[in-house]
CSV table of C-alpha atoms and ligand atoms in Angstrom, one decimal:
chain,number,residue,atom,x,y,z
A,1,MET,CA,-13.1,13.2,6.7
A,2,THR,CA,-16.6,12.6,5.0
A,3,THR,CA,-17.1,15.6,3.1
A,4,ILE,CA,-15.4,15.9,-0.6
A,5,ASN,CA,-12.1,17.6,-0.5
A,6,ASN,CA,-13.2,20.3,-3.0
A,7,SER,CA,-10.3,22.6,-2.5
A,8,ILE,CA,-7.3,20.3,-2.9
A,9,ILE,CA,-9.1,18.6,-5.8
A,10,LYS,CA,-9.3,21.8,-7.8
A,11,LYS,CA,-5.6,22.3,-7.1
A,12,VAL,CA,-4.6,18.9,-8.1
A,13,TYR,CA,-6.7,19.4,-11.4
A,14,LYS,CA,-5.1,22.7,-12.1
A,15,LYS,CA,-1.7,21.3,-11.5
A,16,ILE,CA,-2.3,18.3,-13.8
A,17,LYS,CA,-3.8,20.7,-16.3
A,18,SER,CA,-0.8,23.0,-16.5
A,19,TYR,CA,1.7,20.4,-17.7
A,20,ASP,CA,2.0,18.9,-20.9
A,21,LYS,CA,4.5,15.9,-19.8
A,22,ILE,CA,3.6,14.2,-16.6
A,23,VAL,CA,5.3,10.9,-14.8
A,24,ILE,CA,3.1,9.0,-12.4
A,25,ALA,CA,5.2,6.9,-9.6
A,26,ARG,CA,4.6,4.9,-6.7
A,27,HIS,CA,6.4,2.9,-3.8
A,28,VAL,CA,8.8,0.0,-4.6
A,29,GLY,CA,7.5,-3.2,-3.6
A,30,PRO,CA,4.0,-2.3,-5.3
A,31,ASP,CA,0.6,-3.7,-3.9
A,32,PRO,CA,-2.5,-3.3,-5.6
A,33,ASP,CA,-3.5,-0.2,-4.2
A,34,ALA,CA,0.0,1.3,-5.7
A,35,ILE,CA,-0.4,-0.1,-9.1
A,36,ALA,CA,-3.9,0.5,-9.6
A,37,SER,CA,-3.8,4.0,-8.6
A,38,GLU,CA,-1.0,4.9,-10.7
A,39,ILE,CA,-2.4,3.0,-13.8
A,40,ALA,CA,-6.1,4.3,-13.1
A,41,LEU,CA,-4.5,8.0,-12.9
A,42,ARG,CA,-2.5,8.0,-16.1
A,43,ASP,CA,-5.2,6.2,-18.3
A,44,SER,CA,-7.8,9.0,-17.3
A,45,ILE,CA,-5.4,11.8,-17.6
A,46,ARG,CA,-4.7,10.2,-21.2
A,47,LEU,CA,-8.5,9.9,-21.7
A,48,THR,CA,-9.3,13.5,-20.8
A,49,PHE,CA,-6.3,14.9,-22.4
A,50,PRO,CA,-5.1,13.2,-25.6
A,51,HIS,CA,-2.4,15.7,-26.5
A,52,LYS,CA,-0.4,15.0,-22.9
A,53,SER,CA,2.3,12.5,-22.7
A,54,CYS,CA,1.6,10.7,-19.3
A,55,VAL,CA,3.5,7.7,-18.2
A,56,ALA,CA,3.1,5.5,-15.1
A,57,VAL,CA,6.4,4.2,-13.9
A,58,GLY,CA,8.2,1.4,-11.6
A,59,LEU,CA,9.2,-2.2,-12.0
A,60,GLY,CA,6.2,-4.1,-13.3
A,61,VAL,CA,4.7,-7.4,-11.3
A,62,ALA,CA,3.4,-10.2,-13.3
A,63,LYS,CA,0.8,-11.2,-11.2
A,64,PHE,CA,-0.7,-7.4,-11.4
A,65,LYS,CA,-0.8,-7.2,-15.1
A,66,TYR,CA,-4.3,-7.2,-15.0
A,67,TYR,CA,-4.4,-3.5,-14.1
A,68,GLY,CA,-2.4,-2.7,-17.2
A,69,ILE,CA,1.2,-2.2,-18.4
A,70,LEU,CA,3.8,0.2,-16.9
A,71,ASP,CA,5.8,2.3,-19.0
A,72,LYS,CA,9.3,2.4,-19.9
A,73,ILE,CA,10.9,5.8,-20.4
A,74,ASN,CA,13.9,7.6,-21.5
A,75,PRO,CA,14.3,10.0,-18.7
A,76,GLU,CA,15.5,12.9,-20.8
A,77,GLU,CA,12.5,13.0,-22.7
A,78,TYR,CA,10.8,13.7,-19.7
A,79,ALA,CA,12.7,16.5,-18.1
A,80,GLY,CA,10.7,19.2,-16.6
A,81,ALA,CA,7.8,16.9,-16.3
A,82,LEU,CA,5.6,17.3,-13.6
A,83,LEU,CA,6.1,14.2,-11.0
A,84,ILE,CA,3.0,12.9,-9.3
A,85,VAL,CA,3.6,10.8,-6.8
A,86,LEU,CA,1.0,7.9,-5.4
A,87,ASP,CA,0.8,6.0,-2.2
A,88,CYS,CA,4.6,6.8,-1.2
A,89,PRO,CA,5.5,9.5,1.6
A,90,ASN,CA,9.5,8.8,1.2
A,91,LEU,CA,11.6,10.0,-1.6
A,92,HIS,CA,13.8,7.1,-1.4
A,93,ARG,CA,11.0,4.7,-2.1
A,94,ILE,CA,9.8,5.8,-5.1
A,95,ASP,CA,10.4,3.5,-7.8
A,96,GLY,CA,11.6,4.3,-11.6
A,97,ILE,CA,12.5,7.9,-11.4
A,98,GLU,CA,16.3,7.4,-11.5
A,99,ASN,CA,18.0,10.2,-13.6
A,100,LEU,CA,14.7,12.2,-13.9
A,101,GLN,CA,14.9,15.7,-13.6
A,102,TYR,CA,11.4,16.4,-12.7
A,103,GLN,CA,10.1,20.5,-12.5
A,104,GLU,CA,8.1,19.8,-9.0
A,105,ILE,CA,6.2,16.9,-7.1
A,106,LEU,CA,2.6,16.6,-6.8
A,107,LYS,CA,1.6,13.9,-4.1
A,108,ILE,CA,-1.2,12.0,-3.2
A,109,ASP,CA,-1.0,9.7,-0.5
A,110,HIS,CA,-2.7,8.1,2.6
A,111,HIS,CA,0.5,7.4,4.6
A,112,PRO,CA,1.4,9.7,7.3
A,113,ALA,CA,3.7,12.4,5.6
A,114,GLU,CA,7.5,11.8,5.5
A,115,ASP,CA,10.3,13.9,3.3
A,116,ILE,CA,8.3,14.3,0.2
A,117,LYS,CA,6.9,18.1,0.0
A,118,GLY,CA,5.5,19.6,-3.2
A,119,PRO,CA,3.6,22.7,-3.8
A,120,VAL,CA,0.7,20.6,-3.8
A,121,ASP,CA,0.4,18.0,-1.6
A,122,TRP,CA,-2.6,16.0,-0.8
A,123,THR,CA,-1.9,13.7,2.2
A,124,GLU,CA,-5.0,12.4,3.8
A,125,GLU,CA,-3.9,9.6,6.5
A,126,THR,CA,-7.6,8.7,7.4
A,127,ALA,CA,-8.3,7.7,3.7
A,128,CYS,CA,-8.7,3.6,3.6
A,129,SER,CA,-6.3,3.9,0.2
A,130,THR,CA,-4.8,6.0,-2.4
A,131,CYS,CA,-7.4,4.4,-5.0
A,132,GLN,CA,-10.1,6.0,-2.8
A,133,MET,CA,-8.5,9.5,-3.2
A,134,ILE,CA,-8.1,8.9,-7.1
A,135,ALA,CA,-11.5,8.0,-7.5
A,136,GLU,CA,-12.7,10.8,-5.2
A,137,LEU,CA,-10.5,13.4,-7.7
A,138,ILE,CA,-12.0,11.9,-10.7
A,139,LEU,CA,-15.5,11.6,-9.8
A,140,ASN,CA,-15.2,15.6,-8.7
A,141,SER,CA,-13.1,17.0,-11.6
A,142,PRO,CA,-13.4,17.0,-15.2
A,143,LEU,CA,-11.1,14.0,-15.1
A,144,LYS,CA,-12.9,11.1,-17.1
A,145,LEU,CA,-13.6,7.8,-16.0
A,146,ASP,CA,-14.1,4.6,-17.9
A,147,THR,CA,-14.9,1.1,-16.9
A,148,LYS,CA,-11.3,-0.2,-17.0
A,149,ILE,CA,-10.4,2.8,-14.5
A,150,ALA,CA,-13.1,2.4,-12.1
A,151,SER,CA,-12.3,-1.4,-12.1
A,152,ASN,CA,-8.8,-0.7,-11.0
A,153,LEU,CA,-9.9,1.7,-8.5
A,154,TYR,CA,-12.4,-0.7,-7.0
A,155,LEU,CA,-9.8,-3.3,-6.8
A,156,GLY,CA,-7.2,-1.1,-5.0
A,157,ILE,CA,-10.1,-0.1,-2.5
A,158,VAL,CA,-11.0,-3.5,-1.6
A,159,SER,CA,-7.7,-4.6,-1.4
A,160,ASP,CA,-6.2,-2.0,0.8
A,161,SER,CA,-9.3,-1.8,3.3
A,162,GLU,CA,-9.2,-5.5,3.3
A,163,ARG,CA,-12.5,-6.0,1.6
A,164,PHE,CA,-13.6,-2.7,3.9
A,165,LEU,CA,-12.4,-4.3,7.2
A,166,TYR,CA,-10.1,-1.6,8.5
A,167,SER,CA,-11.0,0.9,10.4
A,168,TYR,CA,-10.2,3.5,7.8
A,169,THR,CA,-13.1,2.2,5.8
A,170,THR,CA,-16.0,5.1,6.3
A,171,THR,CA,-19.3,6.0,4.7
A,172,LYS,CA,-17.3,8.1,2.4
A,173,THR,CA,-15.5,4.8,0.9
A,174,PHE,CA,-19.0,3.2,0.6
A,175,LYS,CA,-20.0,6.5,-1.2
A,176,ILE,CA,-17.2,6.6,-3.5
A,177,VAL,CA,-17.5,2.9,-4.3
A,178,GLU,CA,-21.2,3.3,-5.0
A,179,LYS,CA,-20.8,6.2,-7.5
A,180,LEU,CA,-17.9,4.1,-9.1
A,181,ILE,CA,-20.2,1.1,-9.6
A,182,THR,CA,-23.0,3.3,-10.8
A,183,THR,CA,-21.3,5.5,-13.2
A,184,SER,CA,-19.3,2.9,-14.8
A,185,LYS,CA,-21.3,-0.1,-14.5
A,186,ILE,CA,-18.5,-2.4,-13.3
A,187,ASP,CA,-19.2,-6.1,-12.8
A,188,PHE,CA,-17.4,-5.7,-9.6
A,189,THR,CA,-17.9,-9.6,-8.5
A,190,SER,CA,-16.1,-10.8,-11.4
A,191,LEU,CA,-13.2,-8.9,-10.5
A,192,TYR,CA,-12.3,-10.8,-7.4
A,193,ILE,CA,-10.5,-13.4,-9.2
A,194,TYR,CA,-7.8,-10.7,-9.9
A,195,LEU,CA,-7.3,-9.9,-6.3
A,196,TYR,CA,-7.4,-13.6,-4.5
A,197,ASP,CA,-6.1,-16.0,-7.4
A,198,ARG,CA,-3.4,-18.1,-5.7
A,199,SER,CA,-1.4,-21.1,-6.2
A,200,LEU,CA,-1.6,-24.3,-4.1
A,201,ASP,CA,2.1,-23.8,-3.3
A,202,GLU,CA,1.0,-20.4,-1.4
A,203,VAL,CA,-1.7,-22.2,0.4
A,204,ARG,CA,0.7,-24.7,1.7
A,205,PHE,CA,3.1,-22.0,2.6
A,206,GLN,CA,0.6,-20.2,4.6
A,207,GLY,CA,-0.1,-23.7,6.4
A,208,TYR,CA,3.7,-23.4,7.3
A,209,LEU,CA,3.5,-19.9,8.8
A,210,ALA,CA,0.3,-20.9,10.8
A,211,GLU,CA,2.3,-23.8,11.8
A,212,ASN,CA,5.8,-22.2,12.8
A,213,MET,CA,4.5,-18.8,14.4
A,214,GLN,CA,5.6,-18.0,17.9
A,215,VAL,CA,3.4,-16.0,20.4
A,216,THR,CA,4.8,-14.2,23.3
A,217,GLU,CA,2.9,-13.7,26.4
A,218,ASN,CA,2.3,-10.0,25.6
A,219,GLY,CA,0.6,-10.8,22.3
A,220,LEU,CA,3.3,-10.7,19.7
A,221,GLY,CA,3.1,-13.1,16.8
A,222,TYR,CA,6.4,-13.4,14.8
A,223,LEU,CA,8.0,-15.6,12.5
A,224,ILE,CA,11.7,-15.3,10.9
A,225,ILE,CA,11.4,-17.2,7.5
A,226,PRO,CA,14.6,-18.4,6.0
A,227,ALA,CA,15.5,-18.1,2.2
A,228,GLU,CA,15.5,-21.7,1.8
A,229,ILE,CA,11.7,-22.1,3.1
A,230,ILE,CA,10.6,-19.4,0.6
A,231,LYS,CA,12.4,-21.6,-2.0
A,232,LYS,CA,11.1,-24.8,-0.7
A,233,TYR,CA,7.4,-23.8,-1.3
A,234,ASN,CA,8.1,-22.0,-4.6
A,235,VAL,CA,6.9,-18.8,-3.5
A,236,ASP,CA,8.8,-15.4,-3.1
A,237,LEU,CA,10.0,-12.7,-1.0
A,238,ALA,CA,6.5,-10.7,-1.5
A,239,THR,CA,4.4,-13.6,-0.1
A,240,PRO,CA,4.6,-13.4,3.2
A,241,SER,CA,3.3,-9.8,3.2
A,242,ASN,CA,0.6,-10.8,0.7
A,243,LEU,CA,-0.6,-13.3,3.3
A,244,ILE,CA,-0.2,-11.3,6.6
A,245,ASN,CA,-3.7,-9.7,6.6
A,246,SER,CA,-4.9,-13.4,6.8
A,247,PHE,CA,-3.4,-13.7,10.3
A,248,ASN,CA,-5.5,-11.2,11.7
A,249,TYR,CA,-8.4,-11.8,14.7
A,250,ILE,CA,-5.9,-14.5,16.4
A,251,ARG,CA,-7.0,-14.5,19.9
A,252,GLU,CA,-3.4,-14.7,21.1
A,253,ALA,CA,-2.0,-12.2,18.9
A,254,ILE,CA,-2.6,-8.3,18.8
A,255,VAL,CA,0.7,-7.8,16.8
A,256,TRP,CA,2.1,-10.2,14.2
A,257,THR,CA,5.4,-10.0,12.0
A,258,PHE,CA,7.0,-11.7,9.5
A,259,ILE,CA,10.6,-11.5,9.2
A,260,THR,CA,11.7,-12.9,5.8
A,261,GLU,CA,15.6,-13.4,4.8
A,262,ASP,CA,16.5,-11.7,1.8
A,263,ALA,CA,19.6,-13.6,0.8
A,264,LYS,CA,19.9,-11.6,-2.6
A,265,ASN,CA,20.1,-8.2,-0.8
A,266,ASN,CA,21.8,-9.5,2.5
A,267,GLY,CA,19.2,-8.5,4.9
A,268,TYR,CA,15.4,-9.2,6.2
A,269,LYS,CA,12.3,-7.8,4.4
A,270,VAL,CA,9.8,-7.1,7.4
A,271,SER,CA,5.8,-6.8,7.4
A,272,ILE,CA,3.8,-5.9,10.7
A,273,ARG,CA,0.3,-5.7,11.3
A,274,SER,CA,-1.7,-4.5,14.4
A,275,ARG,CA,-5.1,-4.5,15.7
A,276,GLY,CA,-4.0,-2.5,18.9
A,277,PRO,CA,-0.6,-1.3,19.3
A,278,ILE,CA,0.4,1.7,17.1
A,279,ILE,CA,3.5,-0.1,15.4
A,280,ASN,CA,5.0,2.7,12.8
A,281,THR,CA,6.9,4.2,15.3
A,282,THR,CA,8.9,1.2,16.0
A,283,ALA,CA,8.9,0.4,12.2
A,284,SER,CA,10.7,3.8,11.6
A,285,LYS,CA,13.3,2.8,14.2
A,286,PHE,CA,14.1,-0.1,12.0
A,287,ASN,CA,14.6,1.4,8.3
A,288,GLY,CA,10.8,1.2,7.9
A,289,GLY,CA,7.6,3.1,8.2
A,290,GLY,CA,4.0,3.0,6.7
A,291,HIS,CA,0.5,3.2,8.5
A,292,LYS,CA,-0.3,2.9,12.1
A,293,TYR,CA,-1.4,-0.6,12.0
A,294,ALA,CA,0.4,-1.9,8.7
A,295,SER,CA,3.7,-1.2,8.6
A,296,GLY,CA,7.2,-2.5,7.2
A,297,ALA,CA,10.9,-2.6,7.9
A,298,ARG,CA,14.0,-3.7,7.1
A,299,LEU,CA,16.6,-5.4,9.1
A,300,ASN,CA,20.4,-6.3,8.6
A,301,ASN,CA,21.1,-9.2,11.0
A,302,GLU,CA,20.3,-11.5,14.3
A,303,GLU,CA,21.1,-8.8,16.6
A,304,GLU,CA,18.6,-6.4,14.8
A,305,ILE,CA,16.0,-9.1,14.5
A,306,GLN,CA,16.0,-9.5,18.4
A,307,ALA,CA,16.2,-6.0,19.0
A,308,PHE,CA,13.2,-5.7,16.9
A,309,ILE,CA,11.2,-8.4,18.2
A,310,LYS,CA,11.9,-6.9,21.5
A,311,ALA,CA,10.8,-3.3,20.9
A,312,LEU,CA,7.2,-4.8,19.0
A,313,ASP,CA,6.9,-7.0,22.0
A,314,ASN,CA,7.1,-3.7,24.7
A,315,ASP,CA,4.9,-2.1,22.2
A,316,CYS,CA,2.2,-5.0,22.9
A,317,GLU,CA,3.0,-5.1,26.7
A,318,ASN,CA,2.8,-1.1,27.1
A,319,TYR,CA,-0.8,-1.4,25.1
A,320,LYS,CA,-2.0,-4.3,27.4
A,321,ARG,CA,-1.0,-2.2,30.4
A,322,ALA,CA,-2.8,0.8,29.2
A,323,GLN,CA,-5.9,-1.1,28.4
A,324,ILE,CA,-5.8,-2.5,31.8
A,325,SER,CA,-5.0,1.1,33.7
A,326,ASN,CA,-8.3,2.1,31.3
A,327,LEU,CA,-10.5,-0.4,32.9
A,328,ASP,CA,-9.4,0.7,36.3
A,329,LYS,CA,-10.6,4.1,35.6
B,1,LIG,P1,3.7,-4.1,3.7
B,1,LIG,O1,3.8,-5.5,4.9
B,1,LIG,O2,5.1,-4.7,2.8
B,1,LIG,O3,2.1,-4.7,2.9
B,1,LIG,O4,3.8,-2.7,4.0
B,1,LIG,C1,2.6,-2.4,4.5
B,1,LIG,C2,3.1,-1.0,4.9
B,1,LIG,O5,4.5,-0.3,5.0
B,1,LIG,C3,2.6,-0.2,3.4
B,1,LIG,O6,2.2,1.1,3.4
B,1,LIG,C4,4.3,0.0,3.0
B,1,LIG,O7,4.5,1.2,1.9
B,1,LIG,C5,5.0,0.4,4.1
B,1,LIG,N1,6.6,0.0,4.2
B,1,LIG,C6,7.0,-1.3,3.8
B,1,LIG,N2,8.1,-1.5,3.9
B,1,LIG,C7,8.8,-0.3,4.5
B,1,LIG,C8,9.8,0.3,4.5
B,1,LIG,N3,10.9,-0.2,4.5
B,1,LIG,N4,10.1,1.8,4.9
B,1,LIG,C9,8.9,2.6,4.8
B,1,LIG,N5,7.4,2.1,4.6
B,1,LIG,C10,7.2,0.6,4.4
C-alpha cells in the first residue's frame, strides 16, 4: 500500500485522544523496531498531551538504552487504561502487562494477525516495520514529532528493513523516511553506531557460525548452538538472532536457521530467515510464528529439533520443485 492510511490513522488518533491513561507494550525479546516504536509513540503522546499519563513497558535491554528508558509501573495505577500493543500479534508474547486490568486494546503491527483483536486494529503486513507505521501516524495526525522521536523511528525502519534491503521496503518507506529527515533535521548517518556497534567477541562468534553451519542438498542452512558455545564466546541468547540477517545471499542456502540452546528455560530459541520459501507456517507448528520470511520458534528437545529441521528442509524442497515446474511452463 502506497497511499496514506487516513481512515485508520483518524481512528487511532481519536482513541489515543479519548484516554488519560495509556500503556504501550510490545513483544518479549525486543528488537530495535519493537523498542523504538513503543518509546517513539510514548514520547510523541507525552509531547502532544502533557496532561496524559502515558508509559512504555517491558523488560529493558542494556544495548538499546539509546532509544530511551522504559517505565516501571504499578498495574493498579493503570487499571482502565488504553493498552496499545505494537509489533506483536499474540497476546501471550506481550511483555510487561502482568496484572494490568486494561480497558481495551489498540494494536498497530506489521506481523500477520493472530489472536489480538481490539476495537481499533491497524495491521499492515506489507509495512516494512512498525516504526514505519508509527511514523506514518505521527506525520499525518496532530501527534507531535521532535528530533529524538524521528531518530528512534528512523533507526527502527533501517533495522527492520535491513537497511532497505527487504521486499517490504517500498516507495512509501522512502517517502516517510524523507519526511522524517526533513521535518526533524536528523543527522541520520551519525545514528548508525547505535545499530551496528558490536564487540570483537560477537565478530568471532559470527566466524564460529559460518564455520559450523550445515547446508542440506535442498538449501537449508542450519546450526544447533550449544549453551557452552554461547558462554565460550561471551555472547548471549539474543546474539544468533542479531547475526542471522548477515547470512543472507549465501548461494547454497535459501532458508537458514539458528537453534540456540536456552539452558535456563530448558529448551531452544530458534531464528529462521528465508529468501524464497514461506517459513512462518512451519514456525507456527513449532511454538512460533512471525513474518513470511523472518520467523522464530521454540523447541523442547532433540526429537523436536530433528522434526523441525526436516519440516524446513521439506519447505526448501517443495519451493525448489515449484520453481522448476514453473520454468517448464
Ligand atoms: P527473531 O529471529 O527473534 O528476530 O524473530 C523473527 C520474527 O519472528 C519476529 O517478528 C519475532 O517477533 C517473531 N518470533 C520470534 N520468535 C517467535 C515465537 N516463539 N513465536 C511467535 N513469533 C516469534
